[in-house]
Amino acid sequence: MKANLPNGLDRNRVLHQVTVDRATEREADSPGKIRPRHRFFRKQLVLPAEHGSWSWLLIPYFAGVLVAGRLNLPALLVLIGGLAGFLVRQPALTYMRIRAGRGRKADGPLAAFWAAFFAFVALVCFVGLLILGRVELLWLLVPMAAILTLYLAASRQRRLNMRTLWMELAGAAGLSAMAPAAYIAVTGNLSSIAWILWGFMAGQNVSSVFYVRARIADTHHRPVNRSLVLWTHLAILLAVTPFVLSGSVSWLAIMPFVAYVVRAGWVYSSERPVKNIKSFGFREIGVQSLGGLFIAAGFLI
């Protein structure tokens, strides 16, 4: 009898951990055949299982750079530091799982090394930004602390589906902070543009969470709250519309959200299973990239 696996990205985490355990067992069975580089760097222990989350970080970053108008050393430090901070999570969670007795002890030193390495790189980049005079970035720590609190609170939810949803939403909103961080790093100023840009990119990331979860649920024939998906997209569209009406950004910035509402309505009307998960993931990254370009253009034109 097959065990029921969790839905969406949390299901991927379960399968990801099974892959880690099996890879480790193979290493233990044939130690003489393992290349040194495989012992030092194993992507199952180091890289995040949620491949789509890369776009939640990188697309806002490049949108921030485009709106700022150029690329400089502080912006590069934000990119390197942001990536390092993003990569801390997987080895850190692996190490914590091992400490709790839910992982192979042999993986502990490797996971601890990579977690410490990424944390060190992120810290060096942050100190470098402060030395270069980008102290305005400290203001981002206040909302980021609130998002982290939400993430930790969500992780304690007993209902698996609600836990993963709120953790994904907090992660999507937090990673979109790369947009204002990149803008501040380039310009050296904390203006309203940075905050508005964060809001637009967070809205795009959050809409992606609901859309992807609905499509994956349809693929596995699991129940979906279609009304929640549609109303969330409509709420995001209504939230960004005043900035267009006030002239803070041009109509180009709102076009992606109109398109997202249309596709949310498409999902609302009927089940929309995914034929090929990998192709679907790449298409979603492409859609989000195009949306990021429109949003950035809306701030420039």
Coordinates of C-alpha atoms in Angstrom, one line a residue:
M1 CA 0.0 0.0 0.0
K2 CA 1.5 3.4 -1.0
A3 CA 1.9 6.1 1.6
N4 CA 0.2 9.4 0.8
L5 CA 2.8 12.0 0.1
P6 CA 2.3 15.7 0.8
N7 CA 1.2 18.1 -2.0
G8 CA 3.3 20.5 -4.0
L9 CA 6.8 21.6 -3.0
D10 CA 6.6 19.7 0.3
R11 CA 6.2 16.5 -1.7
N12 CA 9.4 17.4 -3.5
R13 CA 11.2 17.8 -0.2
V14 CA 10.2 14.3 0.8
L15 CA 11.4 12.8 -2.4
H16 CA 14.5 14.9 -2.2
Q17 CA 15.4 13.6 1.2
V18 CA 14.8 10.0 0.0
T19 CA 17.2 10.7 -2.8
V20 CA 19.8 12.0 -0.3
D21 CA 19.5 8.9 1.9
R22 CA 19.8 6.5 -1.1
A23 CA 22.8 8.3 -2.5
T24 CA 24.4 8.1 0.9
E25 CA 23.7 4.4 1.2
R26 CA 25.3 3.8 -2.2
E27 CA 28.4 5.6 -1.0
A28 CA 28.6 3.5 2.1
D29 CA 28.2 0.3 0.0
S30 CA 31.1 1.2 -2.4
P31 CA 33.5 3.6 -0.8
G32 CA 36.3 2.7 -3.1
K33 CA 34.4 4.0 -6.1
I34 CA 33.5 7.4 -4.8
R35 CA 35.4 10.3 -6.3
P36 CA 36.7 12.9 -3.8
R37 CA 34.6 15.7 -5.3
H38 CA 31.4 13.7 -4.7
R39 CA 32.3 13.4 -1.0
F40 CA 33.0 17.1 -0.7
F41 CA 30.1 18.5 -2.8
R42 CA 26.8 16.6 -3.1
K43 CA 24.0 18.7 -4.6
Q44 CA 21.4 16.8 -2.6
L45 CA 22.9 18.1 0.6
V46 CA 23.9 21.6 -0.6
L47 CA 21.4 22.8 -3.2
P48 CA 17.7 23.6 -2.5
A49 CA 15.2 21.0 -3.6
E50 CA 12.7 23.7 -4.7
H51 CA 14.2 24.7 -8.1
G52 CA 11.6 27.3 -8.7
S53 CA 12.7 29.3 -5.7
W54 CA 15.8 30.4 -7.6
S55 CA 13.6 32.6 -9.8
W56 CA 12.0 34.1 -6.8
L57 CA 15.4 35.5 -5.8
L58 CA 17.1 36.2 -9.2
I59 CA 14.3 37.8 -11.1
P60 CA 13.7 40.5 -8.4
Y61 CA 17.4 41.1 -8.2
F62 CA 17.8 41.8 -11.9
A63 CA 14.6 43.9 -11.8
G64 CA 16.2 46.0 -9.1
V65 CA 19.4 46.4 -11.2
L66 CA 17.4 47.4 -14.3
V67 CA 15.4 50.0 -12.4
A68 CA 18.6 51.4 -10.8
G69 CA 20.1 51.6 -14.3
R70 CA 23.6 50.1 -13.8
L71 CA 25.6 47.4 -12.2
N72 CA 28.3 48.2 -9.7
L73 CA 30.4 46.5 -6.9
P74 CA 27.8 46.9 -4.2
A75 CA 25.2 45.3 -6.5
L76 CA 27.5 42.4 -7.1
L77 CA 28.0 42.0 -3.3
V78 CA 24.2 41.9 -2.9
L79 CA 24.0 39.2 -5.5
I80 CA 26.7 37.0 -4.0
G81 CA 25.6 37.6 -0.4
G82 CA 21.9 37.0 -1.3
L83 CA 22.8 33.7 -3.1
A84 CA 24.9 32.7 -0.1
G85 CA 22.2 33.4 2.3
F86 CA 19.7 31.5 0.2
L87 CA 22.0 28.5 0.0
V88 CA 22.5 28.3 3.8
R89 CA 19.0 26.9 4.2
Q90 CA 19.5 23.4 2.7
P91 CA 22.7 22.3 4.5
A92 CA 21.5 23.9 7.7
L93 CA 18.2 22.0 7.6
T94 CA 20.0 18.8 6.8
Y95 CA 22.3 19.3 9.7
M96 CA 19.4 20.1 12.1
R97 CA 17.6 17.0 10.8
I98 CA 20.7 14.9 11.5
R99 CA 21.0 16.4 15.0
A100 CA 17.4 15.4 15.6
G101 CA 18.1 11.8 14.7
R102 CA 16.3 11.9 11.3
G103 CA 19.4 11.7 9.1
R104 CA 22.6 9.9 8.6
K105 CA 25.3 11.1 11.0
A106 CA 28.0 10.6 8.4
D107 CA 26.5 13.6 6.5
G108 CA 26.7 15.9 9.5
P109 CA 30.2 17.3 9.0
L110 CA 29.6 18.0 5.3
A111 CA 26.3 19.7 6.0
A112 CA 27.8 21.8 8.8
F113 CA 30.7 22.9 6.6
W114 CA 28.5 24.1 3.8
A115 CA 26.1 25.9 6.1
A116 CA 29.0 27.6 7.8
F117 CA 30.7 28.5 4.5
F118 CA 27.6 30.1 3.0
A119 CA 26.9 32.0 6.2
F120 CA 30.5 33.3 6.2
V121 CA 30.2 34.4 2.6
A122 CA 26.9 36.2 3.3
L123 CA 28.4 37.9 6.3
V124 CA 31.5 39.1 4.4
C125 CA 29.3 40.5 1.6
F126 CA 27.1 42.3 4.2
V127 CA 30.1 43.8 6.0
G128 CA 31.5 44.9 2.6
L129 CA 28.3 46.7 1.8
L130 CA 28.4 48.5 5.1
I131 CA 32.1 49.5 4.4
L132 CA 31.0 50.8 1.0
G133 CA 28.4 53.0 2.7
R134 CA 25.3 51.1 1.9
V135 CA 23.9 51.4 5.5
E136 CA 20.4 52.1 4.1
L137 CA 20.2 48.3 3.6
L138 CA 19.8 48.0 7.3
W139 CA 16.3 49.3 7.0
L140 CA 15.3 46.2 5.1
L141 CA 16.1 44.1 8.2
V142 CA 12.9 45.3 9.9
P143 CA 10.4 43.9 7.4
M144 CA 12.7 40.9 6.8
A145 CA 12.5 40.1 10.6
A146 CA 8.7 40.2 10.4
I147 CA 8.8 37.8 7.4
L148 CA 11.2 35.5 9.2
T149 CA 8.9 35.5 12.2
L150 CA 6.0 34.5 9.9
Y151 CA 8.1 31.8 8.3
L152 CA 9.0 30.3 11.7
A153 CA 5.4 30.5 12.9
A154 CA 4.2 28.8 9.8
S155 CA 6.7 26.0 10.3
R156 CA 5.0 25.2 13.6
Q157 CA 1.6 24.7 12.0
R158 CA 0.2 21.2 12.5
R159 CA -1.7 21.1 9.3
L160 CA 0.8 20.1 6.6
N161 CA -0.9 21.9 3.7
M162 CA -1.3 25.1 5.6
R163 CA 2.2 24.9 6.9
T164 CA 3.8 24.5 3.5
L165 CA 1.6 27.3 2.0
W166 CA 2.5 29.9 4.6
M167 CA 6.2 28.9 4.5
E168 CA 6.2 29.3 0.7
L169 CA 4.4 32.6 0.9
A170 CA 6.9 33.9 3.5
G171 CA 9.8 32.6 1.4
A172 CA 8.5 34.2 -1.8
A173 CA 8.0 37.6 -0.1
G174 CA 11.4 37.4 1.6
L175 CA 13.3 36.5 -1.5
S176 CA 11.7 39.4 -3.4
A177 CA 13.6 41.7 -1.1
M178 CA 16.5 41.2 -3.5
A179 CA 14.8 43.9 -5.7
P180 CA 15.0 46.8 -3.2
A181 CA 18.4 45.5 -2.0
A182 CA 19.8 45.7 -5.5
Y183 CA 18.3 49.1 -6.1
I184 CA 19.7 50.5 -2.9
A185 CA 23.1 48.9 -3.5
V186 CA 23.4 50.7 -6.9
T187 CA 21.9 54.1 -6.0
G188 CA 22.9 54.3 -2.3
N189 CA 19.4 55.7 -1.6
L190 CA 16.4 54.3 0.2
S191 CA 13.5 55.9 -1.6
S192 CA 9.9 55.1 -2.1
I193 CA 10.9 53.4 -5.4
A194 CA 12.7 50.7 -3.5
W195 CA 9.6 49.9 -1.3
I196 CA 7.2 50.0 -4.2
L197 CA 9.5 47.7 -6.3
W198 CA 9.6 45.3 -3.4
G199 CA 5.8 45.2 -3.3
F200 CA 5.5 44.6 -7.0
M201 CA 8.0 41.8 -7.0
A202 CA 6.5 40.2 -3.9
G203 CA 3.1 40.3 -5.6
Q204 CA 4.5 38.5 -8.6
N205 CA 6.2 35.8 -6.4
V206 CA 3.1 35.3 -4.3
S207 CA 0.9 34.9 -7.3
S208 CA 3.3 32.3 -8.6
V209 CA 3.0 30.3 -5.4
F210 CA -0.8 30.0 -5.7
Y211 CA -0.8 29.3 -9.4
V212 CA 1.9 26.6 -9.2
R213 CA 0.3 24.9 -6.2
A214 CA -3.1 24.8 -7.9
R215 CA -1.6 23.2 -11.1
I216 CA 0.4 20.7 -9.2
A217 CA -2.6 19.8 -7.1
D218 CA -4.7 19.3 -10.2
T219 CA -1.9 17.0 -11.6
H220 CA -2.2 14.7 -8.5
H221 CA -6.0 15.0 -8.4
R222 CA -6.0 16.7 -5.0
P223 CA -8.6 19.3 -3.9
V224 CA -7.9 22.9 -4.6
N225 CA -9.5 26.0 -3.2
R226 CA -10.0 27.7 -6.6
S227 CA -11.8 30.7 -5.1
L228 CA -8.8 31.4 -3.0
V229 CA -6.5 31.3 -6.0
L230 CA -8.6 33.7 -8.0
W231 CA -9.4 36.1 -5.2
T232 CA -5.7 36.3 -4.2
H233 CA -4.7 37.2 -7.7
L234 CA -7.5 39.9 -7.8
A235 CA -6.4 41.3 -4.5
I236 CA -2.8 41.6 -5.7
L237 CA -4.0 43.4 -8.9
L238 CA -6.1 45.8 -6.8
A239 CA -3.1 46.4 -4.5
V240 CA -0.7 47.5 -7.3
T241 CA -3.3 49.4 -9.3
P242 CA -3.2 52.6 -7.1
F243 CA 0.5 53.1 -7.9
V244 CA -0.3 53.1 -11.6
L245 CA -3.2 55.5 -11.1
S246 CA -1.1 57.9 -9.0
G247 CA 1.7 58.0 -11.7
S248 CA 4.3 56.3 -9.5
V249 CA 4.8 53.7 -12.2
S250 CA 3.5 53.3 -15.8
W251 CA 0.8 51.0 -17.0
L252 CA 3.5 48.5 -18.1
A253 CA 4.1 47.5 -14.5
I254 CA 0.5 46.3 -14.1
M255 CA 0.3 44.3 -17.3
P256 CA 1.8 41.1 -15.7
F257 CA -0.8 41.1 -12.9
V258 CA -3.6 41.5 -15.4
A259 CA -2.2 38.4 -17.2
Y260 CA -1.9 36.5 -13.9
V261 CA -5.6 37.2 -13.1
V262 CA -6.5 35.8 -16.5
R263 CA -4.7 32.6 -16.0
A264 CA -6.0 32.3 -12.4
G265 CA -9.5 32.5 -13.9
W266 CA -8.5 29.8 -16.3
V267 CA -7.5 27.6 -13.4
Y268 CA -10.7 28.6 -11.5
S269 CA -12.9 27.3 -14.4
S270 CA -11.7 23.7 -14.4
E271 CA -8.9 21.3 -13.4
R272 CA -5.6 22.1 -15.2
P273 CA -3.2 19.1 -14.8
V274 CA 0.4 19.5 -15.9
K275 CA 1.6 17.1 -18.5
N276 CA 5.3 17.6 -18.0
I277 CA 6.4 19.0 -14.6
K278 CA 9.9 19.9 -15.8
S279 CA 8.6 21.8 -18.9
F280 CA 6.0 23.5 -16.7
G281 CA 8.7 24.7 -14.3
F282 CA 10.7 26.2 -17.1
R283 CA 7.7 27.9 -18.6
E284 CA 6.8 29.4 -15.3
I285 CA 10.3 30.8 -14.9
G286 CA 10.0 32.3 -18.4
V287 CA 6.6 33.9 -17.5
Q288 CA 8.1 35.3 -14.3
S289 CA 11.1 36.6 -16.2
L290 CA 8.9 38.4 -18.7
G291 CA 6.8 39.7 -15.9
G292 CA 9.9 41.1 -14.2
L293 CA 10.9 42.9 -17.4
F294 CA 7.5 44.5 -17.7
I295 CA 7.6 45.6 -14.0
A296 CA 11.1 47.1 -14.4
A297 CA 10.0 48.9 -17.6
G298 CA 7.0 50.3 -15.7
F299 CA 9.4 52.0 -13.3
L300 CA 11.6 53.4 -16.1
I301 CA 9.1 54.6 -18.7

